[in-house]
Coordinates of N, CA and C and ligand atoms in Angstrom, one line a residue:
M20 N 120.4 76.5 103.6 CA 120.6 77.7 104.3 C 119.7 78.9 103.8
R21 N 119.2 79.7 104.7 CA 118.4 80.8 104.3 C 119.2 81.8 103.5
K22 N 118.5 82.5 102.6 CA 119.2 83.4 101.7 C 119.3 84.8 102.4
R23 N 120.6 85.3 102.4 CA 120.8 86.6 103.0 C 120.1 87.7 102.1
D24 N 119.7 88.7 102.8 CA 119.1 89.8 101.9 C 119.3 91.2 102.7
V25 N 119.2 92.2 101.9 CA 119.3 93.6 102.4 C 117.9 94.2 102.4
I26 N 117.5 94.8 103.6 CA 116.2 95.4 103.7 C 116.4 96.9 103.8
I27 N 115.8 97.7 102.9 CA 115.9 99.1 103.0 C 114.9 99.7 103.9
A28 N 115.4 100.5 104.9 CA 114.5 101.2 105.9 C 113.9 102.4 105.2
C29 N 112.6 102.4 104.8 CA 112.0 103.5 104.1 C 111.5 104.5 105.2
D30 N 112.4 105.2 105.8 CA 112.0 106.1 106.9 C 111.7 107.5 106.3
F31 N 110.5 107.5 105.5 CA 110.0 108.7 104.9 C 108.7 109.0 105.6
S32 N 108.3 110.3 105.5 CA 107.1 110.7 106.2 C 105.8 110.7 105.4
S33 N 106.0 110.5 104.1 CA 104.8 110.5 103.2 C 104.9 109.4 102.1
A34 N 103.7 109.1 101.6 CA 103.7 108.1 100.5 C 104.4 108.7 99.2
E35 N 104.2 110.0 99.0 CA 104.8 110.7 97.9 C 106.3 110.5 97.8
E36 N 106.9 110.9 99.0 CA 108.4 110.8 99.1 C 108.8 109.3 98.9
T37 N 108.1 108.4 99.5 CA 108.4 107.0 99.4 C 108.4 106.5 98.0
M38 N 107.3 106.8 97.3 CA 107.2 106.3 95.9 C 108.3 106.9 95.0
K39 N 108.6 108.2 95.3 CA 109.6 108.9 94.5 C 111.0 108.1 94.6
F40 N 111.2 107.7 95.9 CA 112.4 106.9 96.2 C 112.3 105.5 95.5
L41 N 111.2 104.8 95.7 CA 111.1 103.5 95.1 C 111.1 103.4 93.6
D42 N 110.6 104.5 93.0 CA 110.6 104.6 91.5 C 112.0 104.5 90.9
K43 N 113.0 104.8 91.7 CA 114.4 104.7 91.2 C 114.8 103.3 90.9
F44 N 114.2 102.3 91.6 CA 114.6 100.9 91.5 C 113.8 100.2 90.4
R45 N 114.4 100.3 89.2 CA 113.7 99.8 88.0 C 113.8 98.3 87.8
E46 N 115.0 97.7 88.2 CA 115.2 96.3 88.0 C 114.7 95.5 89.2
K47 N 115.7 95.2 90.1 CA 115.3 94.4 91.2 C 114.5 95.2 92.2
K48 N 113.4 94.7 92.7 CA 112.5 95.4 93.7 C 113.0 95.0 95.1
P49 N 113.7 96.0 95.8 CA 114.2 95.6 97.1 C 113.2 95.3 98.1
F50 N 113.6 94.5 99.1 CA 112.8 94.2 100.3 C 112.9 95.5 101.1
V51 N 111.7 96.0 101.6 CA 111.7 97.3 102.3 C 111.1 97.2 103.7
K52 N 111.5 98.1 104.5 CA 111.0 98.1 105.9 C 110.1 99.4 106.0
I53 N 108.9 99.2 106.5 CA 108.0 100.3 106.7 C 107.9 100.5 108.2
G54 N 108.3 101.6 108.8 CA 108.3 101.8 110.2 C 107.1 102.6 110.7
M55 N 107.1 103.0 111.9 CA 106.0 103.7 112.5 C 105.6 105.0 111.8
E56 N 106.7 105.8 111.5 CA 106.4 107.1 110.9 C 105.6 107.0 109.7
L57 N 106.0 106.2 108.7 CA 105.3 106.1 107.5 C 104.0 105.4 107.6
Y58 N 103.9 104.4 108.5 CA 102.6 103.6 108.6 C 101.6 104.5 109.3
Y59 N 102.0 105.3 110.3 CA 101.0 106.1 111.0 C 100.6 107.3 110.2
A60 N 101.5 107.7 109.2 CA 101.1 108.8 108.3 C 100.2 108.4 107.2
E61 N 100.4 107.2 106.7 CA 99.6 106.8 105.5 C 98.7 105.6 105.7
G62 N 98.9 104.9 106.8 CA 97.9 103.7 107.1 C 98.2 102.5 106.2
P63 N 97.3 101.6 106.2 CA 97.4 100.3 105.5 C 97.6 100.5 104.0
S64 N 97.1 101.6 103.4 CA 97.2 101.8 102.0 C 98.6 101.8 101.5
I65 N 99.5 102.3 102.3 CA 100.9 102.4 101.9 C 101.5 100.9 101.7
V66 N 101.1 100.0 102.6 CA 101.5 98.7 102.5 C 101.0 98.0 101.3
R67 N 99.7 98.2 101.0 CA 99.1 97.6 99.8 C 99.8 98.1 98.5
E68 N 100.1 99.4 98.5 CA 100.7 100.0 97.3 C 102.1 99.5 97.1
I69 N 102.9 99.4 98.1 CA 104.3 98.9 98.0 C 104.3 97.4 97.6
K70 N 103.3 96.7 98.2 CA 103.2 95.3 97.8 C 102.8 95.1 96.4
R71 N 101.9 96.0 95.9 CA 101.4 95.9 94.5 C 102.6 96.1 93.6
R72 N 103.5 97.0 94.0 CA 104.7 97.2 93.1 C 105.7 96.1 93.1
G73 N 105.4 95.1 93.9 CA 106.3 93.9 93.9 C 107.4 93.8 94.9
H74 N 107.3 94.6 96.0 CA 108.3 94.6 97.0 C 107.9 93.6 98.1
R75 N 108.9 93.0 98.8 CA 108.6 92.3 100.0 C 108.6 93.4 101.1
I76 N 107.8 93.2 102.2 CA 107.7 94.2 103.2 C 107.9 93.7 104.6
F77 N 108.8 94.3 105.4 CA 108.9 94.1 106.8 C 108.2 95.3 107.5
L78 N 107.1 95.0 108.1 CA 106.3 96.1 108.8 C 106.8 96.1 110.3
D79 N 107.5 97.2 110.5 CA 108.2 97.3 111.8 C 107.4 98.2 112.8
L80 N 106.4 97.6 113.4 CA 105.5 98.3 114.3 C 105.8 98.0 115.8
K81 N 106.6 97.0 116.0 CA 107.0 96.6 117.4 C 105.9 96.6 118.4
L82 N 104.9 95.7 118.2 CA 103.8 95.6 119.1 C 104.1 95.1 120.5
H83 N 103.5 95.7 121.5 CA 103.7 95.4 122.9 C 102.5 95.8 123.6
D84 N 101.6 94.8 124.0 CA 100.4 95.1 124.7 C 99.9 93.7 125.3
I85 N 98.7 93.7 125.9 CA 98.2 92.4 126.5 C 98.1 91.4 125.3
P86 N 98.2 90.1 125.7 CA 98.2 89.1 124.6 C 97.0 89.1 123.7
N87 N 95.8 89.3 124.2 CA 94.6 89.3 123.4 C 94.6 90.5 122.4
T88 N 95.1 91.6 122.8 CA 95.1 92.8 121.9 C 96.1 92.6 120.8
V89 N 97.3 92.0 121.2 CA 98.4 91.8 120.2 C 97.9 90.7 119.2
K90 N 97.2 89.7 119.7 CA 96.7 88.6 118.8 C 95.8 89.2 117.7
K91 N 94.8 90.1 118.2 CA 93.9 90.6 117.2 C 94.5 91.6 116.2
A92 N 95.5 92.4 116.7 CA 96.2 93.3 115.9 C 97.0 92.6 114.8
M93 N 97.6 91.4 115.2 CA 98.4 90.6 114.3 C 97.5 90.0 113.2
A94 N 96.3 89.6 113.6 CA 95.4 89.1 112.6 C 95.1 90.1 111.5
V95 N 95.0 91.4 111.8 CA 94.8 92.4 110.8 C 96.1 92.6 110.0
L96 N 97.3 92.6 110.6 CA 98.5 92.7 109.8 C 98.7 91.5 108.9
S97 N 98.3 90.4 109.3 CA 98.4 89.2 108.5 C 97.6 89.3 107.2
R98 N 96.4 89.9 107.4 CA 95.5 90.0 106.2 C 96.1 91.1 105.2
L99 N 97.0 92.0 105.7 CA 97.6 93.0 104.9 C 98.7 92.3 104.0
D100 N 99.0 91.0 104.3 CA 99.9 90.3 103.5 C 101.4 90.8 103.6
V101 N 101.8 91.3 104.8 CA 103.2 91.7 104.9 C 104.0 90.4 105.0
D102 N 105.3 90.5 104.7 CA 106.2 89.4 104.7 C 106.9 89.1 106.1
M103 N 107.0 90.2 106.9 CA 107.7 90.1 108.2 C 107.1 91.2 109.1
C104 N 106.9 90.9 110.4 CA 106.5 91.9 111.3 C 107.1 91.6 112.7
N105 N 106.9 92.5 113.7 CA 107.6 92.2 114.9 C 106.8 92.7 116.2
V106 N 107.3 92.2 117.3 CA 106.8 92.5 118.6 C 108.0 92.8 119.6
H107 N 107.7 93.3 120.7 CA 108.7 93.5 121.7 C 108.8 92.2 122.6
A108 N 110.0 91.6 122.7 CA 110.1 90.4 123.5 C 109.7 90.7 125.0
A109 N 109.8 91.9 125.4 CA 109.5 92.3 126.8 C 108.0 92.1 127.1
G110 N 107.2 91.8 126.1 CA 105.8 91.6 126.3 C 105.5 90.2 126.8
T111 N 106.5 89.4 127.0 CA 106.5 88.0 127.6 C 106.2 86.9 126.5
I112 N 106.5 85.7 126.9 CA 106.3 84.5 126.0 C 104.9 84.4 125.7
E113 N 104.0 84.6 126.7 CA 102.6 84.5 126.4 C 102.1 85.4 125.4
M114 N 102.6 86.7 125.4 CA 102.2 87.7 124.4 C 102.7 87.3 123.0
M115 N 104.0 86.8 123.0 CA 104.6 86.4 121.7 C 103.8 85.2 121.1
R116 N 103.4 84.2 122.0 CA 102.6 83.1 121.5 C 101.3 83.6 120.9
A117 N 100.7 84.6 121.6 CA 99.4 85.1 121.1 C 99.6 85.8 119.7
A118 N 100.8 86.4 119.6 CA 101.1 87.1 118.3 C 101.2 86.1 117.2
V119 N 101.8 84.9 117.4 CA 101.9 83.9 116.4 C 100.5 83.4 116.0
E120 N 99.7 83.1 117.0 CA 98.4 82.7 116.8 C 97.6 83.6 115.9
G121 N 97.7 84.9 116.3 CA 96.9 85.9 115.5 C 97.4 86.0 114.1
L122 N 98.7 85.8 113.9 CA 99.3 86.0 112.5 C 98.9 84.8 111.6
T123 N 98.7 83.6 112.2 CA 98.6 82.4 111.4 C 97.2 82.4 110.7
R124 N 97.3 82.3 109.4 CA 96.1 82.3 108.6 C 95.4 80.9 108.6
E125 N 94.2 80.9 108.1 CA 93.5 79.6 108.1 C 94.2 78.5 107.4
D126 N 95.0 78.8 106.4 CA 95.7 77.8 105.6 C 97.0 77.4 106.3
G127 N 97.3 78.0 107.5 CA 98.5 77.6 108.2 C 99.7 78.5 107.9
T128 N 99.6 79.3 106.9 CA 100.7 80.2 106.5 C 100.7 81.4 107.4
R129 N 101.8 82.1 107.5 CA 101.9 83.4 108.2 C 103.1 84.1 107.8
P130 N 103.1 85.5 108.0 CA 104.3 86.2 107.8 C 105.4 85.8 108.8
L131 N 106.7 86.1 108.5 CA 107.7 85.9 109.5 C 107.5 86.8 110.7
L132 N 107.8 86.3 111.9 CA 107.6 87.1 113.1 C 108.9 87.1 113.9
I133 N 109.4 88.3 114.2 CA 110.6 88.4 114.9 C 110.4 89.3 116.2
A134 N 111.3 89.3 117.1 CA 111.1 90.1 118.3 C 112.2 91.0 118.5
V135 N 111.9 92.2 119.0 CA 112.9 93.2 119.4 C 113.4 92.7 120.8
T136 N 114.7 92.6 121.0 CA 115.2 92.2 122.3 C 115.4 93.5 123.1
Q137 N 116.6 94.0 123.3 CA 116.7 95.3 123.9 C 117.1 96.3 122.8
L138 N 116.4 97.4 122.7 CA 116.6 98.4 121.7 C 118.1 98.8 121.8
T139 N 118.7 99.0 120.6 CA 120.1 99.4 120.6 C 120.4 100.7 121.2
S140 N 119.3 101.5 121.4 CA 119.4 102.8 122.0 C 119.4 102.8 123.5
T141 N 119.1 101.6 124.1 CA 119.1 101.4 125.6 C 120.5 101.0 126.1
S142 N 121.1 101.8 126.9 CA 122.4 101.5 127.4 C 122.2 100.5 128.6
E143 N 123.3 99.8 128.9 CA 123.2 98.9 130.1 C 122.9 99.6 131.4
E144 N 123.5 100.8 131.5 CA 123.2 101.6 132.7 C 121.7 102.0 132.9
R145 N 121.1 102.5 131.8 CA 119.7 102.8 131.9 C 118.8 101.6 132.1
M146 N 119.2 100.5 131.5 CA 118.4 99.3 131.6 C 118.4 98.9 133.1
Q147 N 119.6 99.0 133.7 CA 119.7 98.5 135.1 C 119.0 99.6 136.1
K148 N 119.3 100.8 135.9 CA 118.8 101.9 136.8 C 117.3 102.2 136.6
E149 N 116.9 102.3 135.4 CA 115.5 102.7 135.1 C 114.5 101.5 135.0
L150 N 115.0 100.5 134.4 CA 114.1 99.3 134.2 C 114.3 98.2 135.3
L151 N 115.3 98.4 136.1 CA 115.6 97.5 137.2 C 115.8 96.1 136.7
I152 N 116.5 96.0 135.5 CA 116.9 94.7 135.0 C 118.3 94.5 135.4
N153 N 118.5 93.6 136.4 CA 119.8 93.5 137.0 C 120.6 92.4 136.3
A154 N 121.0 92.7 135.0 CA 121.7 91.8 134.2 C 122.5 92.6 133.2
T155 N 123.4 91.9 132.5 CA 124.1 92.7 131.4 C 123.2 92.7 130.2
I156 N 123.5 93.7 129.3 CA 122.7 93.8 128.0 C 122.8 92.4 127.3
N157 N 124.0 91.9 127.2 CA 124.2 90.6 126.4 C 123.4 89.5 127.0
D158 N 123.3 89.4 128.3 CA 122.5 88.3 128.9 C 121.0 88.5 128.7
T159 N 120.6 89.8 128.7 CA 119.2 90.1 128.4 C 118.8 89.8 127.0
V160 N 119.7 90.2 126.1 CA 119.4 89.9 124.7 C 119.3 88.4 124.4
V161 N 120.2 87.6 125.0 CA 120.2 86.2 124.8 C 118.9 85.6 125.4
K162 N 118.6 86.0 126.6 CA 117.4 85.5 127.3 C 116.1 85.8 126.5
Y163 N 116.0 87.1 126.0 CA 114.8 87.5 125.3 C 114.8 86.7 124.0
A164 N 115.9 86.4 123.4 CA 116.0 85.7 122.1 C 115.5 84.2 122.4
Q165 N 115.9 83.7 123.5 CA 115.5 82.3 123.9 C 114.0 82.3 124.1
N166 N 113.5 83.3 124.8 CA 112.0 83.4 125.0 C 111.3 83.4 123.7
A167 N 111.8 84.2 122.8 CA 111.2 84.4 121.5 C 111.1 83.0 120.8
K168 N 112.2 82.3 120.9 CA 112.3 81.0 120.2 C 111.3 80.0 120.9
E169 N 111.2 80.1 122.2 CA 110.3 79.2 122.9 C 108.8 79.5 122.5
A170 N 108.5 80.8 122.2 CA 107.2 81.2 121.9 C 106.9 80.8 120.4
G171 N 107.9 80.3 119.7 CA 107.6 79.9 118.3 C 107.9 81.0 117.2
L172 N 108.6 82.1 117.6 CA 109.0 83.1 116.7 C 110.1 82.6 115.8
D173 N 110.3 83.4 114.7 CA 111.4 83.0 113.7 C 112.7 83.6 114.0
G174 N 112.8 84.6 114.8 CA 114.1 85.3 115.1 C 113.9 86.5 115.9
V175 N 115.0 87.3 115.9 CA 115.0 88.6 116.6 C 115.7 89.7 115.8
V176 N 115.3 91.0 116.2 CA 116.1 92.1 115.7 C 117.2 92.4 116.7
C177 N 118.4 92.5 116.3 CA 119.4 92.8 117.3 C 120.6 93.6 116.6
S178 N 121.5 94.0 117.4 CA 122.7 94.7 116.9 C 123.5 93.6 116.1
P179 N 124.2 94.0 115.0 CA 125.0 93.0 114.3 C 126.0 92.4 115.2
L180 N 126.4 93.2 116.2 CA 127.5 92.7 117.1 C 126.9 91.6 118.1
E181 N 125.6 91.5 118.2 CA 125.0 90.5 119.1 C 124.5 89.3 118.3
A182 N 124.5 89.4 117.0 CA 124.0 88.3 116.2 C 124.7 87.0 116.4
G183 N 126.0 87.0 116.6 CA 126.8 85.8 116.8 C 126.3 85.0 118.1
M184 N 126.1 85.8 119.2 CA 125.8 85.1 120.4 C 124.3 84.6 120.4
V185 N 123.5 85.3 119.6 CA 122.1 84.9 119.5 C 122.1 83.5 118.7
K186 N 122.8 83.5 117.7 CA 122.9 82.2 116.9 C 123.5 81.1 117.8
K187 N 124.5 81.4 118.6 CA 125.1 80.4 119.4 C 124.1 79.8 120.4
A188 N 123.2 80.7 121.0 CA 122.3 80.3 122.0 C 121.0 79.7 121.4
C189 N 120.6 80.1 120.2 CA 119.3 79.7 119.7 C 119.4 78.9 118.4
G190 N 120.6 78.7 117.9 CA 120.8 77.9 116.7 C 120.9 78.7 115.4
E191 N 121.6 78.1 114.5 CA 121.8 78.8 113.2 C 120.5 79.2 112.5
E192 N 119.5 78.3 112.6 CA 118.2 78.5 111.9 C 117.4 79.7 112.5
F193 N 117.7 80.1 113.7 CA 117.0 81.2 114.3 C 117.5 82.5 113.7
M194 N 116.6 83.3 113.1 CA 117.0 84.4 112.3 C 117.4 85.6 113.0
T195 N 118.4 86.3 112.5 CA 118.7 87.6 113.1 C 118.6 88.7 112.0
V196 N 118.0 89.8 112.4 CA 117.8 90.9 111.5 C 118.5 92.1 112.1
T197 N 119.4 92.7 111.4 CA 120.3 93.6 112.1 C 120.4 95.0 111.4
P198 N 120.0 96.1 112.2 CA 120.2 97.4 111.7 C 121.6 97.9 112.2
G199 N 121.9 99.1 112.1 CA 123.3 99.6 112.5 C 124.3 99.3 111.5
I200 N 124.0 99.4 110.2 CA 125.0 99.1 109.2 C 125.5 100.4 108.5
R201 N 126.8 100.4 108.3 CA 127.4 101.6 107.7 C 128.5 101.1 106.8
F202 N 128.7 101.8 105.6 CA 129.9 101.5 104.8 C 131.1 101.9 105.5
A203 N 132.2 101.3 105.3 CA 133.5 101.6 105.9 C 133.9 103.0 105.8
D204 N 133.5 103.6 104.6 CA 133.9 105.0 104.4 C 132.7 106.0 104.6
G205 N 131.7 105.5 105.3 CA 130.4 106.3 105.5 C 130.4 107.0 106.8
E206 N 129.3 107.8 107.0 CA 129.0 108.5 108.3 C 128.2 107.6 109.2
A207 N 128.5 107.7 110.5 CA 127.8 106.8 111.5 C 126.4 107.4 111.8
G208 N 126.3 108.8 111.7 CA 125.1 109.4 112.2 C 124.9 109.2 113.6
D209 N 123.6 108.9 114.0 CA 123.3 108.7 115.5 C 123.5 107.2 115.9
Q210 N 123.9 106.3 115.0 CA 124.1 104.9 115.4 C 125.5 104.7 116.0
V211 N 125.5 103.9 117.1 CA 126.7 103.7 117.8 C 127.4 102.4 117.5
R212 N 126.6 101.3 117.8 CA 127.2 100.0 117.6 C 127.0 99.5 116.2
I213 N 127.9 99.9 115.3 CA 127.7 99.7 113.9 C 128.7 98.7 113.3
T214 N 128.4 98.2 112.1 CA 129.4 97.4 111.4 C 129.1 97.5 109.9
T215 N 130.0 97.0 109.1 CA 129.8 97.2 107.6 C 129.0 96.0 107.1
P216 N 128.5 96.1 105.9 CA 127.8 94.9 105.3 C 128.7 93.7 105.2
A217 N 129.9 93.9 104.8 CA 130.8 92.8 104.7 C 131.1 92.1 106.0
R218 N 131.2 92.9 107.1 CA 131.5 92.3 108.4 C 130.2 91.6 108.9
A219 N 129.0 92.2 108.6 CA 127.7 91.5 109.0 C 127.6 90.2 108.3
R220 N 128.1 90.1 107.1 CA 128.1 88.8 106.4 C 129.0 87.7 107.1
E221 N 130.2 88.2 107.6 CA 131.1 87.3 108.3 C 130.5 86.8 109.6
I222 N 129.8 87.8 110.3 CA 129.2 87.4 111.6 C 128.1 86.4 111.4
G223 N 127.4 86.4 110.2 CA 126.5 85.4 109.9 C 125.0 85.8 110.1
T224 N 124.7 87.1 110.1 CA 123.4 87.6 110.2 C 122.6 87.2 108.9
D225 N 121.3 87.2 109.1 CA 120.4 86.8 107.9 C 120.0 88.0 107.0
Y226 N 119.6 89.0 107.7 CA 119.1 90.2 107.0 C 119.8 91.4 107.6
I227 N 120.2 92.4 106.8 CA 120.6 93.7 107.3 C 119.6 94.7 106.9
V228 N 119.3 95.6 107.9 CA 118.4 96.7 107.6 C 119.2 98.0 107.4
V229 N 119.1 98.6 106.3 CA 120.0 99.7 106.0 C 119.1 100.9 105.6
G230 N 119.2 102.0 106.3 CA 118.4 103.2 106.0 C 119.3 104.3 105.3
R231 N 119.7 105.2 106.1 CA 120.4 106.4 105.5 C 121.6 106.1 104.5
P232 N 122.4 105.1 104.8 CA 123.5 104.9 103.8 C 122.9 104.7 102.4
I233 N 121.6 104.3 102.3 CA 121.0 104.1 100.9 C 120.1 105.3 100.6
T234 N 119.2 105.6 101.6 CA 118.2 106.6 101.3 C 118.8 108.0 101.1
A235 N 119.9 108.3 101.8 CA 120.5 109.6 101.7 C 121.6 109.7 100.8
A236 N 121.9 108.6 100.1 CA 123.0 108.6 99.1 C 122.7 109.4 97.9
A237 N 123.8 109.9 97.3 CA 123.6 110.7 96.0 C 122.9 109.7 95.0
D238 N 123.4 108.5 94.9 CA 122.8 107.5 94.0 C 122.3 106.3 94.8
P239 N 121.1 106.3 95.3 CA 120.6 105.2 96.1 C 120.6 103.8 95.5
V240 N 120.4 103.8 94.2 CA 120.5 102.4 93.6 C 121.9 101.9 93.6
A241 N 122.9 102.7 93.4 CA 124.3 102.3 93.4 C 124.6 101.9 94.9
A242 N 124.1 102.6 95.8 CA 124.4 102.3 97.3 C 123.8 101.0 97.6
Y243 N 122.5 100.7 97.2 CA 121.9 99.5 97.4 C 122.7 98.3 96.8
R244 N 123.1 98.5 95.5 CA 123.9 97.5 94.9 C 125.1 97.2 95.6
R245 N 125.8 98.2 96.1 CA 127.0 98.0 96.9 C 126.8 97.2 98.1
C246 N 125.7 97.5 98.8 CA 125.3 96.7 100.0 C 125.0 95.3 99.7
V247 N 124.3 95.0 98.6 CA 124.0 93.7 98.2 C 125.3 92.9 97.8
A248 N 126.2 93.6 97.1 CA 127.4 93.0 96.7 C 128.3 92.6 97.9
E249 N 128.3 93.5 98.9 CA 129.2 93.2 100.1 C 128.5 92.2 101.0
F250 N 127.2 92.2 101.1 CA 126.5 91.4 102.1 C 126.1 90.0 101.5
V251 N 125.5 90.1 100.3 CA 124.9 88.8 99.7 C 126.0 88.1 98.9
G252 N 126.8 89.0 98.2 CA 127.9 88.4 97.3 C 127.4 88.2 95.9
Ligands
LIG306 O1 119.3 105.0 108.8 P1 119.7 103.8 109.5 O2 120.5 102.8 108.7 O3 120.4 104.1 110.8 O4 118.3 103.1 109.8 C1 118.2 102.0 110.6 C2 116.8 101.6 110.7 O5 116.7 100.5 111.7 C3 115.8 102.7 111.3 O6 114.6 102.5 110.6 C4 115.8 102.4 112.7 O7 114.6 102.8 113.3 C5 115.8 100.8 112.7 N1 116.3 100.3 114.0 C6 117.6 100.6 114.6 N2 117.9 100.0 115.8 C7 117.1 99.1 116.4 C8 115.9 98.8 115.9 C9 115.5 99.4 114.6 O8 118.3 101.3 114.0 N3 117.5 98.6 117.5

């Protein structure tokens, strides 16, 4: 079975702030997520620097374009030696296949590739009225996950509350990466469909992505350890 892990969302706006945060982790080097804000502010150098410090990296840039463009962009990200990256499943199976091709290095290795199904910020009402997707959110998430599997991807990003049905539809080996995690005694912030690290473990998700409960904690290292203890055990 795959090893569960906690990924810290490094939602900072500069390299300076990020390094100040990562400097606190003297023993275990956590798996970190670099999102659009930090990547667009600092470029590929931030990936190289964090990698050099010994962290694994999920580069969360959510690519969505024509297949050829995604393929070429993925080849660049693959050379950056990230451990995990992602695309929007809405880009179609053809686009996802192109992403896998672009990512795959000459020696056959490649970073893990996952797909965003429906963003957790999209309500069913908006999806139906604005995007004209005449289905439930759950059916859409499952269908997009099946498309991602068919295209050869390793898994999906989804709400922890959707992880169970994705596993049921796509198999235990199909990976789920889930944000929306809060401690039972913590603040929800702007997240709505949330769950605790312990409950995420019960649901059977593979990775949890945790931002503010760690980055905004008075003692981030203690908060990270608490997440690992509850989720990984
Ligand atoms: O601070 P918080 O724990 O809410 O951070 C969650 C992280 O996961 C953020 O980087 C956010 O952009 C990301 N994310 C999310 N919901 C999604 C996809 C990504 O919260 N559906």
